[in-house]
């Protein structure tokens, strides 16, 4: 792993807590089956000719994304809304694999993913057909080209979804927003839409059960979610930061970070802060984006 890549100190053993309310095994298996069926249906749709795929209403795509999360047994609460058209950079903290459909439920967007995803046996080809933008995380020289590709997509009127922390965190700890991707929004003259995603248990506390961190496997994380009861995903769409509000990527990244982490929507930008709760240990990143 390159030294410049961001990593989170969260690990499953130190940070991730099992749900206090477990679902019965048959119910968990049923949920897992429903999630798999919905994902297979989505892959099938992506594989149809692009002309037919692009005719799908955005509302239907958003609804499908919410169905995936609900099929896993997680309630979804969304407050606020994003612009339905025009170039838009969606940014959010990164905790779980659930973040991806939750962001797409706000507005269908082109995701920024590590280049290894393109080579995955089942998901790679559908991801490429769906318009995913790929970044070579191990090549710092590839970063300017990735920023240019994001800027072109924004100029073309697409929404692009990014997790600027560059790594998944447990949901209680958090990382600073990396600045490079915000240069794409500046270059394209596109607004930035901060989105706050939090997971809560049935008792209303912040839950780390959905986290996908460190050496955790995707299957283990998915099973932990479908086996839990009472999980809720809270998605708060903060006011968009309009183009021209900030003149450089540092202040723009800090404003977006402040919106999602402190609840101050596009306030006076301050220094981004990263928090680590006491039990976190060192771990590699499972980021979809390391900008």
PDB file of C-alpha atoms in Angstrom:
ATOM      1  CA  UNK A   1       0.000   0.000   0.000  1.00  0.00           C
ATOM      2  CA  UNK A   2       1.344   3.445  -0.927  1.00  0.00           C
ATOM      3  CA  UNK A   3       2.319   5.657   1.986  1.00  0.00           C
ATOM      4  CA  UNK A   4       0.180   8.541   0.702  1.00  0.00           C
ATOM      5  CA  UNK A   5      -3.055   6.563   0.854  1.00  0.00           C
ATOM      6  CA  UNK A   6      -5.311   7.468   3.793  1.00  0.00           C
ATOM      7  CA  UNK A   7      -6.075   4.748   6.326  1.00  0.00           C
ATOM      8  CA  UNK A   8      -8.523   4.568   9.204  1.00  0.00           C
ATOM      9  CA  UNK A   9      -7.562   3.170  12.611  1.00  0.00           C
ATOM     10  CA  UNK A  10     -10.879   1.313  12.970  1.00  0.00           C
ATOM     11  CA  UNK A  11     -10.980  -2.487  13.169  1.00  0.00           C
ATOM     12  CA  UNK A  12     -13.897  -4.904  13.577  1.00  0.00           C
ATOM     13  CA  UNK A  13     -12.597  -6.180  16.919  1.00  0.00           C
ATOM     14  CA  UNK A  14     -11.951  -2.763  18.422  1.00  0.00           C
ATOM     15  CA  UNK A  15     -14.778  -0.693  16.984  1.00  0.00           C
ATOM     16  CA  UNK A  16     -17.648  -2.775  15.634  1.00  0.00           C
ATOM     17  CA  UNK A  17     -20.318  -3.820  18.088  1.00  0.00           C
ATOM     18  CA  UNK A  18     -22.818  -6.564  17.430  1.00  0.00           C
ATOM     19  CA  UNK A  19     -26.446  -5.506  17.597  1.00  0.00           C
ATOM     20  CA  UNK A  20     -28.063  -5.993  20.996  1.00  0.00           C
ATOM     21  CA  UNK A  21     -31.205  -7.172  19.220  1.00  0.00           C
ATOM     22  CA  UNK A  22     -30.521 -10.039  16.842  1.00  0.00           C
ATOM     23  CA  UNK A  23     -32.947 -11.254  14.202  1.00  0.00           C
ATOM     24  CA  UNK A  24     -33.746 -14.950  13.958  1.00  0.00           C
ATOM     25  CA  UNK A  25     -31.535 -16.840  11.516  1.00  0.00           C
ATOM     26  CA  UNK A  26     -34.387 -17.615   9.060  1.00  0.00           C
ATOM     27  CA  UNK A  27     -35.262 -13.918   8.907  1.00  0.00           C
ATOM     28  CA  UNK A  28     -31.608 -12.991   8.360  1.00  0.00           C
ATOM     29  CA  UNK A  29     -31.346 -15.543   5.533  1.00  0.00           C
ATOM     30  CA  UNK A  30     -34.530 -14.164   3.981  1.00  0.00           C
ATOM     31  CA  UNK A  31     -33.113 -10.648   4.115  1.00  0.00           C
ATOM     32  CA  UNK A  32     -29.851 -11.783   2.547  1.00  0.00           C
ATOM     33  CA  UNK A  33     -31.766 -13.508  -0.232  1.00  0.00           C
ATOM     34  CA  UNK A  34     -33.840 -10.386  -0.881  1.00  0.00           C
ATOM     35  CA  UNK A  35     -30.721  -8.200  -1.079  1.00  0.00           C
ATOM     36  CA  UNK A  36     -29.085 -10.645  -3.503  1.00  0.00           C
ATOM     37  CA  UNK A  37     -32.213 -10.762  -5.685  1.00  0.00           C
ATOM     38  CA  UNK A  38     -32.403  -6.969  -5.879  1.00  0.00           C
ATOM     39  CA  UNK A  39     -28.710  -6.694  -6.726  1.00  0.00           C
ATOM     40  CA  UNK A  40     -29.036  -9.308  -9.457  1.00  0.00           C
ATOM     41  CA  UNK A  41     -32.014  -7.420 -10.856  1.00  0.00           C
ATOM     42  CA  UNK A  42     -29.920  -4.252 -10.862  1.00  0.00           C
ATOM     43  CA  UNK A  43     -27.069  -6.000 -12.676  1.00  0.00           C
ATOM     44  CA  UNK A  44     -29.535  -7.289 -15.263  1.00  0.00           C
ATOM     45  CA  UNK A  45     -30.822  -3.766 -15.880  1.00  0.00           C
ATOM     46  CA  UNK A  46     -27.297  -2.391 -16.217  1.00  0.00           C
ATOM     47  CA  UNK A  47     -26.537  -5.027 -18.870  1.00  0.00           C
ATOM     48  CA  UNK A  48     -29.391  -3.991 -21.176  1.00  0.00           C
ATOM     49  CA  UNK A  49     -28.608  -1.619 -24.088  1.00  0.00           C
ATOM     50  CA  UNK A  50     -27.701   1.838 -22.837  1.00  0.00           C
ATOM     51  CA  UNK A  51     -30.555   3.482 -24.721  1.00  0.00           C
ATOM     52  CA  UNK A  52     -33.109   1.539 -22.711  1.00  0.00           C
ATOM     53  CA  UNK A  53     -31.194   1.901 -19.455  1.00  0.00           C
ATOM     54  CA  UNK A  54     -31.029   5.687 -19.709  1.00  0.00           C
ATOM     55  CA  UNK A  55     -34.809   5.852 -20.048  1.00  0.00           C
ATOM     56  CA  UNK A  56     -35.306   4.589 -16.514  1.00  0.00           C
ATOM     57  CA  UNK A  57     -36.807   7.334 -14.350  1.00  0.00           C
ATOM     58  CA  UNK A  58     -34.430   8.617 -11.691  1.00  0.00           C
ATOM     59  CA  UNK A  59     -37.220   8.198  -9.141  1.00  0.00           C
ATOM     60  CA  UNK A  60     -37.309   4.466  -9.878  1.00  0.00           C
ATOM     61  CA  UNK A  61     -33.537   4.174  -9.409  1.00  0.00           C
ATOM     62  CA  UNK A  62     -33.751   6.029  -6.088  1.00  0.00           C
ATOM     63  CA  UNK A  63     -36.586   3.769  -4.989  1.00  0.00           C
ATOM     64  CA  UNK A  64     -34.618   0.640  -5.932  1.00  0.00           C
ATOM     65  CA  UNK A  65     -31.664   1.854  -3.869  1.00  0.00           C
ATOM     66  CA  UNK A  66     -33.905   2.313  -0.843  1.00  0.00           C
ATOM     67  CA  UNK A  67     -35.350  -1.168  -1.415  1.00  0.00           C
ATOM     68  CA  UNK A  68     -31.838  -2.654  -1.221  1.00  0.00           C
ATOM     69  CA  UNK A  69     -31.259  -1.036   2.173  1.00  0.00           C
ATOM     70  CA  UNK A  70     -34.735  -1.924   3.436  1.00  0.00           C
ATOM     71  CA  UNK A  71     -34.299  -5.514   2.246  1.00  0.00           C
ATOM     72  CA  UNK A  72     -31.269  -5.728   4.555  1.00  0.00           C
ATOM     73  CA  UNK A  73     -33.571  -4.849   7.453  1.00  0.00           C
ATOM     74  CA  UNK A  74     -32.436  -1.218   7.812  1.00  0.00           C
ATOM     75  CA  UNK A  75     -35.000   1.564   8.040  1.00  0.00           C
ATOM     76  CA  UNK A  76     -34.212   4.667   5.981  1.00  0.00           C
ATOM     77  CA  UNK A  77     -34.925   8.262   6.996  1.00  0.00           C
ATOM     78  CA  UNK A  78     -34.017  10.956   4.485  1.00  0.00           C
ATOM     79  CA  UNK A  79     -34.272  14.678   5.200  1.00  0.00           C
ATOM     80  CA  UNK A  80     -33.624  17.319   2.561  1.00  0.00           C
ATOM     81  CA  UNK A  81     -33.207  16.846  -1.178  1.00  0.00           C
ATOM     82  CA  UNK A  82     -30.578  17.335  -3.849  1.00  0.00           C
ATOM     83  CA  UNK A  83     -31.018  19.085  -7.186  1.00  0.00           C
ATOM     84  CA  UNK A  84     -32.550  16.613  -9.641  1.00  0.00           C
ATOM     85  CA  UNK A  85     -30.423  17.674 -12.623  1.00  0.00           C
ATOM     86  CA  UNK A  86     -27.193  19.424 -13.504  1.00  0.00           C
ATOM     87  CA  UNK A  87     -23.619  18.698 -12.464  1.00  0.00           C
ATOM     88  CA  UNK A  88     -23.364  17.966  -8.746  1.00  0.00           C
ATOM     89  CA  UNK A  89     -20.589  16.603  -6.529  1.00  0.00           C
ATOM     90  CA  UNK A  90     -22.105  14.469  -3.762  1.00  0.00           C
ATOM     91  CA  UNK A  91     -19.779  13.995  -0.778  1.00  0.00           C
ATOM     92  CA  UNK A  92     -20.397  11.953   2.353  1.00  0.00           C
ATOM     93  CA  UNK A  93     -18.537  10.223   5.193  1.00  0.00           C
ATOM     94  CA  UNK A  94     -17.808   6.554   4.574  1.00  0.00           C
ATOM     95  CA  UNK A  95     -18.879   3.911   7.098  1.00  0.00           C
ATOM     96  CA  UNK A  96     -20.514   1.012   5.293  1.00  0.00           C
ATOM     97  CA  UNK A  97     -21.274  -0.644   1.971  1.00  0.00           C
ATOM     98  CA  UNK A  98     -24.792   0.659   2.632  1.00  0.00           C
ATOM     99  CA  UNK A  99     -23.507   4.203   2.000  1.00  0.00           C
ATOM    100  CA  UNK A 100     -23.464   3.559  -1.751  1.00  0.00           C
ATOM    101  CA  UNK A 101     -27.193   2.818  -2.259  1.00  0.00           C
ATOM    102  CA  UNK A 102     -28.058   5.471   0.335  1.00  0.00           C
ATOM    103  CA  UNK A 103     -26.209   8.153  -1.650  1.00  0.00           C
ATOM    104  CA  UNK A 104     -27.824   6.959  -4.877  1.00  0.00           C
ATOM    105  CA  UNK A 105     -31.196   7.191  -3.133  1.00  0.00           C
ATOM    106  CA  UNK A 106     -30.514  10.928  -2.735  1.00  0.00           C
ATOM    107  CA  UNK A 107     -29.640  11.241  -6.415  1.00  0.00           C
ATOM    108  CA  UNK A 108     -28.412   8.600  -8.885  1.00  0.00           C
ATOM    109  CA  UNK A 109     -24.763   9.372  -9.509  1.00  0.00           C
ATOM    110  CA  UNK A 110     -21.582   8.089 -11.055  1.00  0.00           C
ATOM    111  CA  UNK A 111     -19.512   6.577  -8.261  1.00  0.00           C
ATOM    112  CA  UNK A 112     -15.765   7.029  -7.912  1.00  0.00           C
ATOM    113  CA  UNK A 113     -14.251   3.598  -7.175  1.00  0.00           C
ATOM    114  CA  UNK A 114     -10.842   1.999  -6.940  1.00  0.00           C
ATOM    115  CA  UNK A 115      -9.621   0.494 -10.209  1.00  0.00           C
ATOM    116  CA  UNK A 116      -9.600  -3.033  -8.723  1.00  0.00           C
ATOM    117  CA  UNK A 117     -13.410  -3.015  -8.855  1.00  0.00           C
ATOM    118  CA  UNK A 118     -13.225  -3.129 -12.663  1.00  0.00           C
ATOM    119  CA  UNK A 119     -11.559  -6.566 -12.398  1.00  0.00           C
ATOM    120  CA  UNK A 120     -14.058  -8.090  -9.950  1.00  0.00           C
ATOM    121  CA  UNK A 121     -15.575 -11.218 -11.576  1.00  0.00           C
ATOM    122  CA  UNK A 122     -19.268 -10.366 -11.060  1.00  0.00           C
ATOM    123  CA  UNK A 123     -19.460  -6.652 -10.315  1.00  0.00           C
ATOM    124  CA  UNK A 124     -16.633  -5.300 -12.484  1.00  0.00           C
ATOM    125  CA  UNK A 125     -18.258  -5.235 -15.921  1.00  0.00           C
ATOM    126  CA  UNK A 126     -21.667  -3.977 -14.660  1.00  0.00           C
ATOM    127  CA  UNK A 127     -19.907  -1.247 -12.668  1.00  0.00           C
ATOM    128  CA  UNK A 128     -18.100  -0.044 -15.787  1.00  0.00           C
ATOM    129  CA  UNK A 129     -21.333  -0.114 -17.818  1.00  0.00           C
ATOM    130  CA  UNK A 130     -23.085   1.854 -15.077  1.00  0.00           C
ATOM    131  CA  UNK A 131     -20.621   4.721 -15.543  1.00  0.00           C
ATOM    132  CA  UNK A 132     -18.399   4.211 -12.502  1.00  0.00           C
ATOM    133  CA  UNK A 133     -15.265   6.371 -12.599  1.00  0.00           C
ATOM    134  CA  UNK A 134     -12.165   4.425 -11.612  1.00  0.00           C
ATOM    135  CA  UNK A 135      -9.090   5.664  -9.764  1.00  0.00           C
ATOM    136  CA  UNK A 136      -5.728   3.909  -9.578  1.00  0.00           C
ATOM    137  CA  UNK A 137      -5.161   4.319  -5.865  1.00  0.00           C
ATOM    138  CA  UNK A 138      -1.536   3.169  -5.938  1.00  0.00           C
ATOM    139  CA  UNK A 139      -0.465   5.713  -8.577  1.00  0.00           C
ATOM    140  CA  UNK A 140      -0.253   9.270  -7.323  1.00  0.00           C
ATOM    141  CA  UNK A 141       0.536  10.383 -10.891  1.00  0.00           C
ATOM    142  CA  UNK A 142      -2.921   9.210 -11.964  1.00  0.00           C
ATOM    143  CA  UNK A 143      -4.638  11.637  -9.581  1.00  0.00           C
ATOM    144  CA  UNK A 144      -4.740  14.696 -11.935  1.00  0.00           C
ATOM    145  CA  UNK A 145      -6.319  12.567 -14.686  1.00  0.00           C
ATOM    146  CA  UNK A 146      -8.947  11.328 -12.246  1.00  0.00           C
ATOM    147  CA  UNK A 147      -9.758  14.889 -11.169  1.00  0.00           C
ATOM    148  CA  UNK A 148     -10.082  15.855 -14.851  1.00  0.00           C
ATOM    149  CA  UNK A 149     -12.434  12.916 -15.484  1.00  0.00           C
ATOM    150  CA  UNK A 150     -14.658  13.926 -12.564  1.00  0.00           C
ATOM    151  CA  UNK A 151     -14.684  17.542 -13.794  1.00  0.00           C
ATOM    152  CA  UNK A 152     -15.715  16.429 -17.295  1.00  0.00           C
ATOM    153  CA  UNK A 153     -18.573  14.376 -15.867  1.00  0.00           C
ATOM    154  CA  UNK A 154     -19.733  17.361 -13.820  1.00  0.00           C
ATOM    155  CA  UNK A 155     -19.585  19.681 -16.839  1.00  0.00           C
ATOM    156  CA  UNK A 156     -21.689  17.156 -18.756  1.00  0.00           C
ATOM    157  CA  UNK A 157     -24.426  17.531 -16.141  1.00  0.00           C
ATOM    158  CA  UNK A 158     -23.837  14.300 -14.227  1.00  0.00           C
ATOM    159  CA  UNK A 159     -23.834  13.818 -10.488  1.00  0.00           C
ATOM    160  CA  UNK A 160     -20.661  12.230  -9.112  1.00  0.00           C
ATOM    161  CA  UNK A 161     -20.597  10.595  -5.668  1.00  0.00           C
ATOM    162  CA  UNK A 162     -17.384  10.512  -3.647  1.00  0.00           C
ATOM    163  CA  UNK A 163     -16.313   9.556  -0.121  1.00  0.00           C
ATOM    164  CA  UNK A 164     -13.545  12.103   0.513  1.00  0.00           C
ATOM    165  CA  UNK A 165     -12.354  10.618   3.813  1.00  0.00           C
ATOM    166  CA  UNK A 166     -10.587   8.079   1.608  1.00  0.00           C
ATOM    167  CA  UNK A 167     -11.303   5.202   3.975  1.00  0.00           C
ATOM    168  CA  UNK A 168     -14.176   3.615   5.839  1.00  0.00           C
ATOM    169  CA  UNK A 169     -14.528   4.598   9.501  1.00  0.00           C
ATOM    170  CA  UNK A 170     -16.641   2.967  12.192  1.00  0.00           C
ATOM    171  CA  UNK A 171     -19.256   5.719  12.498  1.00  0.00           C
ATOM    172  CA  UNK A 172     -18.114   7.063  15.857  1.00  0.00           C
ATOM    173  CA  UNK A 173     -14.627   7.967  14.723  1.00  0.00           C
ATOM    174  CA  UNK A 174     -14.173   9.993  11.554  1.00  0.00           C
ATOM    175  CA  UNK A 175     -11.490  11.227   9.204  1.00  0.00           C
ATOM    176  CA  UNK A 176     -10.674  14.528   7.469  1.00  0.00           C
ATOM    177  CA  UNK A 177     -11.913  15.174   3.945  1.00  0.00           C
ATOM    178  CA  UNK A 178      -9.204  14.865   1.297  1.00  0.00           C
ATOM    179  CA  UNK A 179      -9.120  17.925  -0.921  1.00  0.00           C
ATOM    180  CA  UNK A 180      -8.236  16.756  -4.449  1.00  0.00           C
ATOM    181  CA  UNK A 181     -11.743  15.818  -5.625  1.00  0.00           C
ATOM    182  CA  UNK A 182     -13.043  19.250  -4.647  1.00  0.00           C
ATOM    183  CA  UNK A 183     -10.758  20.705  -7.318  1.00  0.00           C
ATOM    184  CA  UNK A 184     -12.976  18.968  -9.878  1.00  0.00           C
ATOM    185  CA  UNK A 185     -16.003  20.886  -8.597  1.00  0.00           C
ATOM    186  CA  UNK A 186     -14.052  24.155  -8.784  1.00  0.00           C
ATOM    187  CA  UNK A 187     -12.843  23.404 -12.324  1.00  0.00           C
ATOM    188  CA  UNK A 188     -16.348  22.491 -13.496  1.00  0.00           C
ATOM    189  CA  UNK A 189     -18.137  25.287 -11.659  1.00  0.00           C
ATOM    190  CA  UNK A 190     -20.396  22.696 -10.034  1.00  0.00           C
ATOM    191  CA  UNK A 191     -22.079  22.820  -6.615  1.00  0.00           C
ATOM    192  CA  UNK A 192     -21.039  20.474  -3.824  1.00  0.00           C
ATOM    193  CA  UNK A 193     -23.771  18.569  -1.972  1.00  0.00           C
ATOM    194  CA  UNK A 194     -22.684  17.406   1.505  1.00  0.00           C
ATOM    195  CA  UNK A 195     -24.679  14.419   2.767  1.00  0.00           C
ATOM    196  CA  UNK A 196     -24.543  13.230   6.368  1.00  0.00           C
ATOM    197  CA  UNK A 197     -25.071   9.475   6.840  1.00  0.00           C
ATOM    198  CA  UNK A 198     -25.479   8.021  10.331  1.00  0.00           C
ATOM    199  CA  UNK A 199     -26.587   4.624  11.578  1.00  0.00           C
ATOM    200  CA  UNK A 200     -28.539   4.200  14.791  1.00  0.00           C
ATOM    201  CA  UNK A 201     -29.568   1.216  16.844  1.00  0.00           C
ATOM    202  CA  UNK A 202     -33.069   0.508  18.052  1.00  0.00           C
ATOM    203  CA  UNK A 203     -32.190   2.392  21.234  1.00  0.00           C
ATOM    204  CA  UNK A 204     -31.374   5.526  19.222  1.00  0.00           C
ATOM    205  CA  UNK A 205     -27.619   5.362  19.829  1.00  0.00           C
ATOM    206  CA  UNK A 206     -25.031   5.648  17.064  1.00  0.00           C
ATOM    207  CA  UNK A 207     -24.420   2.097  15.869  1.00  0.00           C
ATOM    208  CA  UNK A 208     -21.192   0.656  14.491  1.00  0.00           C
ATOM    209  CA  UNK A 209     -22.898  -2.605  13.445  1.00  0.00           C
ATOM    210  CA  UNK A 210     -23.087  -1.616   9.720  1.00  0.00           C
ATOM    211  CA  UNK A 211     -19.409  -0.571   9.581  1.00  0.00           C
ATOM    212  CA  UNK A 212     -17.150  -2.218   7.006  1.00  0.00           C
ATOM    213  CA  UNK A 213     -13.658  -1.480   8.303  1.00  0.00           C
ATOM    214  CA  UNK A 214     -10.122  -2.804   8.427  1.00  0.00           C
ATOM    215  CA  UNK A 215      -9.713  -6.543   7.742  1.00  0.00           C
ATOM    216  CA  UNK A 216     -13.485  -7.084   7.832  1.00  0.00           C
ATOM    217  CA  UNK A 217     -14.888  -9.056   4.897  1.00  0.00           C
ATOM    218  CA  UNK A 218     -17.891  -7.921   2.902  1.00  0.00           C
ATOM    219  CA  UNK A 219     -19.774 -11.126   3.685  1.00  0.00           C
ATOM    220  CA  UNK A 220     -19.178 -10.707   7.431  1.00  0.00           C
ATOM    221  CA  UNK A 221     -20.368  -7.104   7.304  1.00  0.00           C
ATOM    222  CA  UNK A 222     -23.471  -7.967   5.276  1.00  0.00           C
ATOM    223  CA  UNK A 223     -24.379 -10.827   7.625  1.00  0.00           C
ATOM    224  CA  UNK A 224     -23.935  -8.549  10.654  1.00  0.00           C
ATOM    225  CA  UNK A 225     -26.418  -6.100   9.136  1.00  0.00           C
ATOM    226  CA  UNK A 226     -29.063  -8.617   8.065  1.00  0.00           C
ATOM    227  CA  UNK A 227     -28.789 -10.325  11.465  1.00  0.00           C
ATOM    228  CA  UNK A 228     -29.501  -7.125  13.393  1.00  0.00           C
ATOM    229  CA  UNK A 229     -32.849  -5.707  14.447  1.00  0.00           C
ATOM    230  CA  UNK A 230     -33.841  -2.074  14.777  1.00  0.00           C
ATOM    231  CA  UNK A 231     -31.116  -0.470  12.639  1.00  0.00           C
ATOM    232  CA  UNK A 232     -31.941   2.897  11.072  1.00  0.00           C
ATOM    233  CA  UNK A 233     -29.968   4.832   8.456  1.00  0.00           C
ATOM    234  CA  UNK A 234     -30.353   8.595   8.794  1.00  0.00           C
ATOM    235  CA  UNK A 235     -29.514  10.505   5.622  1.00  0.00           C
ATOM    236  CA  UNK A 236     -29.411  14.292   5.991  1.00  0.00           C
ATOM    237  CA  UNK A 237     -28.987  16.208   2.731  1.00  0.00           C
ATOM    238  CA  UNK A 238     -27.284  19.430   3.786  1.00  0.00           C
ATOM    239  CA  UNK A 239     -27.666  22.659   1.787  1.00  0.00           C
ATOM    240  CA  UNK A 240     -25.487  22.591  -1.318  1.00  0.00           C
ATOM    241  CA  UNK A 241     -22.366  24.748  -1.429  1.00  0.00           C
ATOM    242  CA  UNK A 242     -22.839  26.828  -4.594  1.00  0.00           C
ATOM    243  CA  UNK A 243     -19.995  27.409  -7.079  1.00  0.00           C
ATOM    244  CA  UNK A 244     -17.993  30.537  -6.345  1.00  0.00           C
ATOM    245  CA  UNK A 245     -18.596  30.431  -2.579  1.00  0.00           C
ATOM    246  CA  UNK A 246     -15.048  29.163  -1.959  1.00  0.00           C
ATOM    247  CA  UNK A 247     -12.034  30.047  -4.056  1.00  0.00           C
ATOM    248  CA  UNK A 248      -9.803  27.061  -3.305  1.00  0.00           C
ATOM    249  CA  UNK A 249     -10.219  23.364  -2.681  1.00  0.00           C
ATOM    250  CA  UNK A 250      -8.956  23.519   0.892  1.00  0.00           C
ATOM    251  CA  UNK A 251     -11.699  25.862   2.107  1.00  0.00           C
ATOM    252  CA  UNK A 252     -14.311  24.063  -0.001  1.00  0.00           C
ATOM    253  CA  UNK A 253     -13.357  20.691   1.502  1.00  0.00           C
ATOM    254  CA  UNK A 254     -13.402  22.152   5.020  1.00  0.00           C
ATOM    255  CA  UNK A 255     -16.855  23.669   4.467  1.00  0.00           C
ATOM    256  CA  UNK A 256     -18.239  20.322   3.254  1.00  0.00           C
ATOM    257  CA  UNK A 257     -16.579  18.473   6.140  1.00  0.00           C
ATOM    258  CA  UNK A 258     -17.977  20.934   8.652  1.00  0.00           C
ATOM    259  CA  UNK A 259     -21.469  20.450   7.224  1.00  0.00           C
ATOM    260  CA  UNK A 260     -21.486  16.664   7.556  1.00  0.00           C
ATOM    261  CA  UNK A 261     -19.548  16.331  10.804  1.00  0.00           C
ATOM    262  CA  UNK A 262     -20.603  19.282  12.930  1.00  0.00           C
ATOM    263  CA  UNK A 263     -24.078  20.008  11.595  1.00  0.00           C
ATOM    264  CA  UNK A 264     -23.125  23.551  10.505  1.00  0.00           C
ATOM    265  CA  UNK A 265     -24.312  23.807   6.896  1.00  0.00           C
ATOM    266  CA  UNK A 266     -21.709  25.608   4.806  1.00  0.00           C
ATOM    267  CA  UNK A 267     -20.667  27.765   7.716  1.00  0.00           C
ATOM    268  CA  UNK A 268     -17.368  29.541   8.135  1.00  0.00           C
ATOM    269  CA  UNK A 269     -14.827  26.923   7.144  1.00  0.00           C
ATOM    270  CA  UNK A 270     -12.659  25.738   9.979  1.00  0.00           C
ATOM    271  CA  UNK A 271      -9.932  23.166  10.337  1.00  0.00           C
ATOM    272  CA  UNK A 272     -11.162  19.643   9.699  1.00  0.00           C
ATOM    273  CA  UNK A 273     -10.917  17.410  12.746  1.00  0.00           C
ATOM    274  CA  UNK A 274     -10.582  13.671  12.889  1.00  0.00           C
ATOM    275  CA  UNK A 275     -11.837  11.777  15.901  1.00  0.00           C
ATOM    276  CA  UNK A 276     -10.837   8.332  17.075  1.00  0.00           C
ATOM    277  CA  UNK A 277     -12.539   6.627  19.953  1.00  0.00           C
ATOM    278  CA  UNK A 278     -10.227   4.915  22.362  1.00  0.00           C
ATOM    279  CA  UNK A 279     -10.455   1.306  21.228  1.00  0.00           C
ATOM    280  CA  UNK A 280      -9.544   1.779  17.562  1.00  0.00           C
ATOM    281  CA  UNK A 281      -6.421   0.073  16.320  1.00  0.00           C
ATOM    282  CA  UNK A 282      -4.390   0.455  13.131  1.00  0.00           C
ATOM    283  CA  UNK A 283      -5.995  -1.007  10.003  1.00  0.00           C
ATOM    284  CA  UNK A 284      -5.822  -0.802   6.208  1.00  0.00           C
ATOM    285  CA  UNK A 285      -8.358   1.139   4.159  1.00  0.00           C
ATOM    286  CA  UNK A 286     -11.420  -0.313   2.461  1.00  0.00           C
ATOM    287  CA  UNK A 287     -12.079   2.947   0.678  1.00  0.00           C
ATOM    288  CA  UNK A 288     -13.972   3.331  -2.570  1.00  0.00           C
ATOM    289  CA  UNK A 289     -12.006   6.531  -3.141  1.00  0.00           C
ATOM    290  CA  UNK A 290      -8.709   7.814  -1.825  1.00  0.00           C
ATOM    291  CA  UNK A 291      -8.715  11.389  -3.056  1.00  0.00           C
TER     292      UNK A 291
END
